[in-house]
PDB file of C-alpha atoms in Angstrom:
ATOM      1  CA  UNK K   1       0.000   0.000   0.000  1.00 90.00           C
ATOM      2  CA  UNK K   2       2.982   2.340   0.377  1.00 97.00           C
ATOM      3  CA  UNK K   3       3.674   4.262  -2.849  1.00 98.00           C
ATOM      4  CA  UNK K   4       6.785   6.286  -3.714  1.00 98.00           C
ATOM      5  CA  UNK K   5       6.579  10.084  -3.552  1.00 97.00           C
ATOM      6  CA  UNK K   6       8.855  11.805  -6.058  1.00 96.00           C
ATOM      7  CA  UNK K   7      11.381  14.304  -4.717  1.00 97.00           C
ATOM      8  CA  UNK K   8      15.047  14.702  -3.789  1.00 98.00           C
ATOM      9  CA  UNK K   9      14.573  12.638  -0.607  1.00 98.00           C
ATOM     10  CA  UNK K  10      13.268   9.080  -0.676  1.00 98.00           C
ATOM     11  CA  UNK K  11       9.687   9.190   0.600  1.00 98.00           C
ATOM     12  CA  UNK K  12       6.621   6.965   0.571  1.00 98.00           C
ATOM     13  CA  UNK K  13       2.953   7.778   1.047  1.00 98.00           C
ATOM     14  CA  UNK K  14      -0.202   5.966   2.001  1.00 98.00           C
ATOM     15  CA  UNK K  15      -3.849   6.970   2.448  1.00 98.00           C
ATOM     16  CA  UNK K  16      -5.714  10.111   1.427  1.00 98.00           C
ATOM     17  CA  UNK K  17      -6.685  13.366   3.128  1.00 98.00           C
ATOM     18  CA  UNK K  18      -4.691  16.011   4.976  1.00 98.00           C
ATOM     19  CA  UNK K  19      -0.998  15.198   4.739  1.00 98.00           C
ATOM     20  CA  UNK K  20       1.082  14.263   7.791  1.00 98.00           C
ATOM     21  CA  UNK K  21       4.838  13.877   7.287  1.00 99.00           C
ATOM     22  CA  UNK K  22       6.772  11.726   9.763  1.00 99.00           C
ATOM     23  CA  UNK K  23      10.500  12.454  10.139  1.00 98.00           C
ATOM     24  CA  UNK K  24      12.734   9.850  11.824  1.00 98.00           C
ATOM     25  CA  UNK K  25      15.635  10.000  14.256  1.00 98.00           C
ATOM     26  CA  UNK K  26      19.334   9.191  13.893  1.00 98.00           C
ATOM     27  CA  UNK K  27      20.097   5.577  12.774  1.00 98.00           C
ATOM     28  CA  UNK K  28      16.450   5.011  11.793  1.00 98.00           C
ATOM     29  CA  UNK K  29      14.625   5.292   8.443  1.00 98.00           C
ATOM     30  CA  UNK K  30      11.147   6.339   7.391  1.00 98.00           C
ATOM     31  CA  UNK K  31      10.018   2.744   7.960  1.00 97.00           C
ATOM     32  CA  UNK K  32      10.384   3.199  11.724  1.00 97.00           C
ATOM     33  CA  UNK K  33       7.325   5.496  11.616  1.00 98.00           C
ATOM     34  CA  UNK K  34       5.156   3.091   9.623  1.00 97.00           C
ATOM     35  CA  UNK K  35       3.122   1.577  12.503  1.00 95.00           C
ATOM     36  CA  UNK K  36       2.015   5.082  13.528  1.00 97.00           C
ATOM     37  CA  UNK K  37       1.728   6.378   9.956  1.00 98.00           C
ATOM     38  CA  UNK K  38      -0.452   3.368   9.069  1.00 98.00           C
ATOM     39  CA  UNK K  39      -2.881   4.320  11.843  1.00 97.00           C
ATOM     40  CA  UNK K  40      -3.334   7.848  10.462  1.00 98.00           C
ATOM     41  CA  UNK K  41      -3.564   6.570   6.869  1.00 98.00           C
ATOM     42  CA  UNK K  42      -6.458   4.375   7.983  1.00 98.00           C
ATOM     43  CA  UNK K  43      -8.182   7.347   9.631  1.00 98.00           C
ATOM     44  CA  UNK K  44      -8.538   9.942   6.903  1.00 98.00           C
ATOM     45  CA  UNK K  45      -4.999  11.223   6.402  1.00 98.00           C
ATOM     46  CA  UNK K  46      -2.300  10.895   3.792  1.00 98.00           C
ATOM     47  CA  UNK K  47       0.714   9.637   5.715  1.00 98.00           C
ATOM     48  CA  UNK K  48       4.192  10.294   4.339  1.00 98.00           C
ATOM     49  CA  UNK K  49       7.390   8.737   5.705  1.00 98.00           C
ATOM     50  CA  UNK K  50      10.738  10.068   4.541  1.00 98.00           C
ATOM     51  CA  UNK K  51      14.381   8.936   4.669  1.00 98.00           C
ATOM     52  CA  UNK K  52      16.720  11.728   5.785  1.00 98.00           C
ATOM     53  CA  UNK K  53      20.152  12.283   4.170  1.00 98.00           C
ATOM     54  CA  UNK K  54      22.624   9.571   5.198  1.00 98.00           C
ATOM     55  CA  UNK K  55      19.764   7.187   6.059  1.00 98.00           C
ATOM     56  CA  UNK K  56      17.871   4.432   4.248  1.00 98.00           C
ATOM     57  CA  UNK K  57      17.284   5.050   0.548  1.00 98.00           C
ATOM     58  CA  UNK K  58      18.592   8.627   0.970  1.00 98.00           C
ATOM     59  CA  UNK K  59      21.847   7.176   2.309  1.00 98.00           C
ATOM     60  CA  UNK K  60      24.030   8.606  -0.461  1.00 98.00           C
ATOM     61  CA  UNK K  61      22.835  12.201   0.125  1.00 98.00           C
ATOM     62  CA  UNK K  62      24.950  14.578   2.225  1.00 98.00           C
ATOM     63  CA  UNK K  63      23.309  17.651   3.763  1.00 98.00           C
ATOM     64  CA  UNK K  64      23.437  19.809   6.873  1.00 98.00           C
ATOM     65  CA  UNK K  65      20.256  20.750   8.752  1.00 98.00           C
ATOM     66  CA  UNK K  66      19.419  23.764   6.593  1.00 98.00           C
ATOM     67  CA  UNK K  67      20.007  21.893   3.347  1.00 98.00           C
ATOM     68  CA  UNK K  68      17.998  18.949   4.713  1.00 98.00           C
ATOM     69  CA  UNK K  69      15.115  21.360   5.339  1.00 98.00           C
ATOM     70  CA  UNK K  70      15.413  22.512   1.703  1.00 98.00           C
ATOM     71  CA  UNK K  71      15.234  18.914   0.483  1.00 98.00           C
ATOM     72  CA  UNK K  72      12.318  18.083   2.781  1.00 98.00           C
ATOM     73  CA  UNK K  73      10.306  21.116   1.649  1.00 98.00           C
ATOM     74  CA  UNK K  74      10.898  20.139  -1.991  1.00 98.00           C
ATOM     75  CA  UNK K  75       9.867  16.520  -1.354  1.00 98.00           C
ATOM     76  CA  UNK K  76       6.841  16.671   0.934  1.00 98.00           C
ATOM     77  CA  UNK K  77       5.404  20.206   0.691  1.00 98.00           C
ATOM     78  CA  UNK K  78       2.642  21.670   2.891  1.00 98.00           C
ATOM     79  CA  UNK K  79       1.671  19.323   5.719  1.00 98.00           C
ATOM     80  CA  UNK K  80       1.607  18.675   9.427  1.00 98.00           C
ATOM     81  CA  UNK K  81       5.145  17.612  10.380  1.00 99.00           C
ATOM     82  CA  UNK K  82       5.930  15.109  13.138  1.00 99.00           C
ATOM     83  CA  UNK K  83       9.642  14.887  13.941  1.00 98.00           C
ATOM     84  CA  UNK K  84      11.493  12.722  16.433  1.00 98.00           C
ATOM     85  CA  UNK K  85      14.917  13.766  17.821  1.00 98.00           C
ATOM     86  CA  UNK K  86      17.038  14.469  14.690  1.00 98.00           C
ATOM     87  CA  UNK K  87      13.779  14.607  12.724  1.00 98.00           C
ATOM     88  CA  UNK K  88      12.410  17.158  15.178  1.00 98.00           C
ATOM     89  CA  UNK K  89      15.464  19.364  14.717  1.00 98.00           C
ATOM     90  CA  UNK K  90      14.988  19.136  10.947  1.00 98.00           C
ATOM     91  CA  UNK K  91      11.288  20.035  11.353  1.00 98.00           C
ATOM     92  CA  UNK K  92      12.222  23.099  13.439  1.00 98.00           C
ATOM     93  CA  UNK K  93      14.548  24.337  10.695  1.00 98.00           C
ATOM     94  CA  UNK K  94      11.861  23.656   8.112  1.00 98.00           C
ATOM     95  CA  UNK K  95       9.232  25.626  10.035  1.00 98.00           C
ATOM     96  CA  UNK K  96      11.527  28.640  10.436  1.00 98.00           C
ATOM     97  CA  UNK K  97      12.826  28.573   6.854  1.00 98.00           C
ATOM     98  CA  UNK K  98       9.549  27.653   5.121  1.00 98.00           C
ATOM     99  CA  UNK K  99       6.700  28.829   7.379  1.00 96.00           C
ATOM    100  CA  UNK K 100       4.134  28.328   4.572  1.00 97.00           C
ATOM    101  CA  UNK K 101       5.054  24.623   4.349  1.00 98.00           C
ATOM    102  CA  UNK K 102       4.555  23.620   7.999  1.00 98.00           C
ATOM    103  CA  UNK K 103       0.873  23.834   8.943  1.00 98.00           C
ATOM    104  CA  UNK K 104       1.322  22.257  12.377  1.00 98.00           C
ATOM    105  CA  UNK K 105       4.244  20.614  14.094  1.00 98.00           C
ATOM    106  CA  UNK K 106       4.724  17.848  16.633  1.00 98.00           C
ATOM    107  CA  UNK K 107       8.192  17.517  18.175  1.00 98.00           C
ATOM    108  CA  UNK K 108       9.153  14.337  20.028  1.00 98.00           C
ATOM    109  CA  UNK K 109      12.354  14.521  22.100  1.00 98.00           C
ATOM    110  CA  UNK K 110      13.698  17.406  20.000  1.00 98.00           C
ATOM    111  CA  UNK K 111      16.377  19.949  20.945  1.00 98.00           C
ATOM    112  CA  UNK K 112      16.398  23.552  19.603  1.00 98.00           C
ATOM    113  CA  UNK K 113      20.151  23.700  20.123  1.00 98.00           C
ATOM    114  CA  UNK K 114      22.937  24.195  22.668  1.00 98.00           C
ATOM    115  CA  UNK K 115      23.239  27.890  23.571  1.00 97.00           C
ATOM    116  CA  UNK K 116      26.619  27.837  25.332  1.00 97.00           C
ATOM    117  CA  UNK K 117      29.446  28.121  22.778  1.00 97.00           C
ATOM    118  CA  UNK K 118      31.872  25.913  24.738  1.00 98.00           C
ATOM    119  CA  UNK K 119      29.256  23.217  25.340  1.00 97.00           C
ATOM    120  CA  UNK K 120      28.289  23.275  21.673  1.00 97.00           C
ATOM    121  CA  UNK K 121      31.940  22.973  20.591  1.00 97.00           C
ATOM    122  CA  UNK K 122      32.433  20.053  22.992  1.00 98.00           C
ATOM    123  CA  UNK K 123      29.358  18.316  21.573  1.00 97.00           C
ATOM    124  CA  UNK K 124      30.596  18.880  18.015  1.00 97.00           C
ATOM    125  CA  UNK K 125      33.957  17.315  18.931  1.00 98.00           C
ATOM    126  CA  UNK K 126      32.180  14.382  20.601  1.00 97.00           C
ATOM    127  CA  UNK K 127      29.990  13.820  17.527  1.00 97.00           C
ATOM    128  CA  UNK K 128      33.051  13.918  15.278  1.00 97.00           C
ATOM    129  CA  UNK K 129      34.807  11.374  17.500  1.00 98.00           C
ATOM    130  CA  UNK K 130      31.681   9.187  17.451  1.00 97.00           C
ATOM    131  CA  UNK K 131      31.546   9.402  13.646  1.00 98.00           C
ATOM    132  CA  UNK K 132      35.193   8.284  13.458  1.00 98.00           C
ATOM    133  CA  UNK K 133      34.436   5.382  15.822  1.00 98.00           C
ATOM    134  CA  UNK K 134      31.421   4.388  13.730  1.00 98.00           C
ATOM    135  CA  UNK K 135      33.577   4.179  10.606  1.00 98.00           C
ATOM    136  CA  UNK K 136      36.081   2.011  12.490  1.00 98.00           C
ATOM    137  CA  UNK K 137      33.679  -0.521  14.026  1.00 98.00           C
ATOM    138  CA  UNK K 138      30.920  -0.631  11.379  1.00 98.00           C
ATOM    139  CA  UNK K 139      27.152  -0.276  11.561  1.00 98.00           C
ATOM    140  CA  UNK K 140      26.241  -3.491  13.404  1.00 97.00           C
ATOM    141  CA  UNK K 141      28.651  -2.981  16.311  1.00 98.00           C
ATOM    142  CA  UNK K 142      27.819   0.717  16.465  1.00 98.00           C
ATOM    143  CA  UNK K 143      24.079   0.042  16.690  1.00 97.00           C
ATOM    144  CA  UNK K 144      24.646  -2.393  19.558  1.00 96.00           C
ATOM    145  CA  UNK K 145      26.519   0.359  21.425  1.00 97.00           C
ATOM    146  CA  UNK K 146      24.086   3.116  20.426  1.00 96.00           C
ATOM    147  CA  UNK K 147      20.987   1.257  21.600  1.00 96.00           C
ATOM    148  CA  UNK K 148      22.693   0.233  24.850  1.00 95.00           C
ATOM    149  CA  UNK K 149      22.770   3.880  25.995  1.00 94.00           C
ATOM    150  CA  UNK K 150      20.681   4.817  29.066  1.00 93.00           C
ATOM    151  CA  UNK K 151      18.680   7.083  26.730  1.00 91.00           C
ATOM    152  CA  UNK K 152      17.155   3.954  25.151  1.00 95.00           C
ATOM    153  CA  UNK K 153      16.930   1.768  28.267  1.00 94.00           C
ATOM    154  CA  UNK K 154      13.133   1.499  27.953  1.00 94.00           C
ATOM    155  CA  UNK K 155      13.063   0.997  24.159  1.00 95.00           C
ATOM    156  CA  UNK K 156      12.218  -2.512  22.961  1.00 91.00           C
ATOM    157  CA  UNK K 157      14.080  -3.148  19.683  1.00 90.00           C
ATOM    158  CA  UNK K 158      12.709  -6.129  17.770  1.00 91.00           C
ATOM    159  CA  UNK K 159      14.446  -7.898  14.893  1.00 94.00           C
ATOM    160  CA  UNK K 160      12.503  -5.962  12.249  1.00 94.00           C
ATOM    161  CA  UNK K 161      13.441  -2.579  13.725  1.00 95.00           C
ATOM    162  CA  UNK K 162      17.085  -3.620  14.065  1.00 96.00           C
ATOM    163  CA  UNK K 163      17.197  -4.941  10.492  1.00 97.00           C
ATOM    164  CA  UNK K 164      15.797  -1.622   9.289  1.00 97.00           C
ATOM    165  CA  UNK K 165      18.521   0.334  11.094  1.00 98.00           C
ATOM    166  CA  UNK K 166      21.139  -2.056   9.679  1.00 98.00           C
ATOM    167  CA  UNK K 167      20.192  -0.965   6.137  1.00 97.00           C
ATOM    168  CA  UNK K 168      22.111   2.235   6.902  1.00 98.00           C
ATOM    169  CA  UNK K 169      25.779   2.581   5.973  1.00 98.00           C
ATOM    170  CA  UNK K 170      28.665   3.673   8.182  1.00 98.00           C
ATOM    171  CA  UNK K 171      29.507   6.468   5.717  1.00 98.00           C
ATOM    172  CA  UNK K 172      25.925   7.745   5.694  1.00 98.00           C
ATOM    173  CA  UNK K 173      25.498   7.736   9.474  1.00 98.00           C
ATOM    174  CA  UNK K 174      28.923   9.294  10.066  1.00 98.00           C
ATOM    175  CA  UNK K 175      28.071  12.084   7.619  1.00 98.00           C
ATOM    176  CA  UNK K 176      24.766  12.678   9.407  1.00 98.00           C
ATOM    177  CA  UNK K 177      26.558  12.977  12.762  1.00 97.00           C
ATOM    178  CA  UNK K 178      29.098  15.422  11.365  1.00 97.00           C
ATOM    179  CA  UNK K 179      26.661  17.553   9.353  1.00 98.00           C
ATOM    180  CA  UNK K 180      23.467  17.391  11.438  1.00 98.00           C
ATOM    181  CA  UNK K 181      24.628  16.620  14.990  1.00 97.00           C
ATOM    182  CA  UNK K 182      23.428  18.868  17.816  1.00 96.00           C
ATOM    183  CA  UNK K 183      26.962  20.310  18.044  1.00 96.00           C
ATOM    184  CA  UNK K 184      26.732  21.718  14.506  1.00 96.00           C
ATOM    185  CA  UNK K 185      23.323  23.291  15.092  1.00 96.00           C
ATOM    186  CA  UNK K 186      22.918  27.056  15.450  1.00 95.00           C
ATOM    187  CA  UNK K 187      20.678  27.381  18.547  1.00 97.00           C
ATOM    188  CA  UNK K 188      17.105  28.274  17.639  1.00 98.00           C
ATOM    189  CA  UNK K 189      15.684  29.117  21.081  1.00 98.00           C
ATOM    190  CA  UNK K 190      15.486  32.863  20.365  1.00 98.00           C
ATOM    191  CA  UNK K 191      13.616  32.213  17.117  1.00 98.00           C
ATOM    192  CA  UNK K 192      10.870  29.987  18.526  1.00 98.00           C
ATOM    193  CA  UNK K 193       8.659  33.055  19.048  1.00 98.00           C
ATOM    194  CA  UNK K 194       8.528  33.393  15.234  1.00 98.00           C
ATOM    195  CA  UNK K 195       6.616  30.114  14.874  1.00 98.00           C
ATOM    196  CA  UNK K 196       3.048  31.186  14.136  1.00 96.00           C
ATOM    197  CA  UNK K 197       1.602  27.682  13.999  1.00 98.00           C
ATOM    198  CA  UNK K 198       0.366  25.145  16.528  1.00 98.00           C
ATOM    199  CA  UNK K 199       3.309  23.287  18.081  1.00 98.00           C
ATOM    200  CA  UNK K 200       2.938  20.230  20.311  1.00 98.00           C
ATOM    201  CA  UNK K 201       6.135  19.388  22.200  1.00 98.00           C
ATOM    202  CA  UNK K 202       6.237  15.826  23.483  1.00 98.00           C
ATOM    203  CA  UNK K 203       8.706  13.966  25.657  1.00 98.00           C
ATOM    204  CA  UNK K 204       8.617  10.589  27.332  1.00 98.00           C
ATOM    205  CA  UNK K 205       8.027  11.102  31.055  1.00 97.00           C
ATOM    206  CA  UNK K 206      11.119   8.983  31.816  1.00 97.00           C
ATOM    207  CA  UNK K 207      13.285  11.145  29.514  1.00 97.00           C
ATOM    208  CA  UNK K 208      14.417  13.501  32.270  1.00 96.00           C
ATOM    209  CA  UNK K 209      16.663  15.560  29.997  1.00 96.00           C
ATOM    210  CA  UNK K 210      14.000  16.254  27.373  1.00 98.00           C
ATOM    211  CA  UNK K 211      10.913  16.850  29.525  1.00 98.00           C
ATOM    212  CA  UNK K 212      12.100  20.340  30.589  1.00 98.00           C
ATOM    213  CA  UNK K 213      13.273  21.054  27.026  1.00 98.00           C
ATOM    214  CA  UNK K 214       9.833  20.174  25.633  1.00 98.00           C
ATOM    215  CA  UNK K 215       8.144  22.262  28.336  1.00 98.00           C
ATOM    216  CA  UNK K 216      10.350  25.221  27.431  1.00 98.00           C
ATOM    217  CA  UNK K 217       9.630  24.825  23.701  1.00 98.00           C
ATOM    218  CA  UNK K 218       5.885  24.848  24.416  1.00 98.00           C
ATOM    219  CA  UNK K 219       6.269  27.984  26.544  1.00 98.00           C
ATOM    220  CA  UNK K 220       8.420  29.742  23.929  1.00 98.00           C
ATOM    221  CA  UNK K 221       6.139  29.488  20.897  1.00 98.00           C
ATOM    222  CA  UNK K 222       2.938  31.595  20.662  1.00 97.00           C
ATOM    223  CA  UNK K 223       0.691  28.540  20.176  1.00 98.00           C
ATOM    224  CA  UNK K 224       2.555  25.826  22.034  1.00 98.00           C
ATOM    225  CA  UNK K 225       1.477  22.920  24.187  1.00 98.00           C
ATOM    226  CA  UNK K 226       3.369  20.242  26.076  1.00 98.00           C
ATOM    227  CA  UNK K 227       2.499  16.659  26.899  1.00 98.00           C
ATOM    228  CA  UNK K 228       4.457  13.892  28.570  1.00 98.00           C
ATOM    229  CA  UNK K 229       4.104  10.373  27.179  1.00 98.00           C
ATOM    230  CA  UNK K 230       3.371   8.047  30.097  1.00 97.00           C
ATOM    231  CA  UNK K 231       5.760   5.148  30.651  1.00 96.00           C
ATOM    232  CA  UNK K 232       8.151   6.150  27.878  1.00 97.00           C
ATOM    233  CA  UNK K 233      11.746   7.285  27.521  1.00 96.00           C
ATOM    234  CA  UNK K 234      13.399   9.192  24.681  1.00 96.00           C
ATOM    235  CA  UNK K 235      11.878   7.253  21.761  1.00 96.00           C
ATOM    236  CA  UNK K 236       8.415   7.845  23.182  1.00 97.00           C
ATOM    237  CA  UNK K 237       6.516   7.093  19.968  1.00 95.00           C
ATOM    238  CA  UNK K 238       8.187   3.691  19.617  1.00 95.00           C
ATOM    239  CA  UNK K 239       7.768   2.797  23.278  1.00 95.00           C
ATOM    240  CA  UNK K 240       4.122   3.832  23.669  1.00 94.00           C
TER     241      UNK K 240
END
């Protein structure tokens, strides 16, 4: 039932009605959103899932966050955007760069950026080191380490989800870390007040780092709301 959507990024669509675009996190692909996207496709929406640069069928593309927003706008057009983690940071850039494209936005475990220059530089260096490590050990070993982080302690990863992540390449993921990591991101906190659209900021209630971030996002935008996802950690949409 999933049909390709033409554009610079690999994307697939299903259903008919108002469009919702689901944007995945680091090491995932558009397929990770399918269980949720299927639900909305069955209930009067056109669901679109997209592969970000360095991931899935867009694995050969290289782009920073601003260029990724360009590619996303050109691929999926006006819609409600739902972005998780990396995908949420892409959606934020999209909404600020192309306000006519983002009708509504849902952010799950997303970070508007590190304000402190030294902290941001340290994160950039850490992401670069992680990218180098990824290239050394390969995707399978890296995913084992990545998913063993406390951040994902409550995330069940079945064989299908792991196989999907393993479709990614070391080169693609390393490029994503170096070009789109939080350390490379110009902080957007001061620009959140420009977002004249409904924004729902979500965080898993067990994700103690991102609950206050989501609360602050909701308080910073003119039409913002916050909700905690009960019994979930960082990947709240996959856990609950």
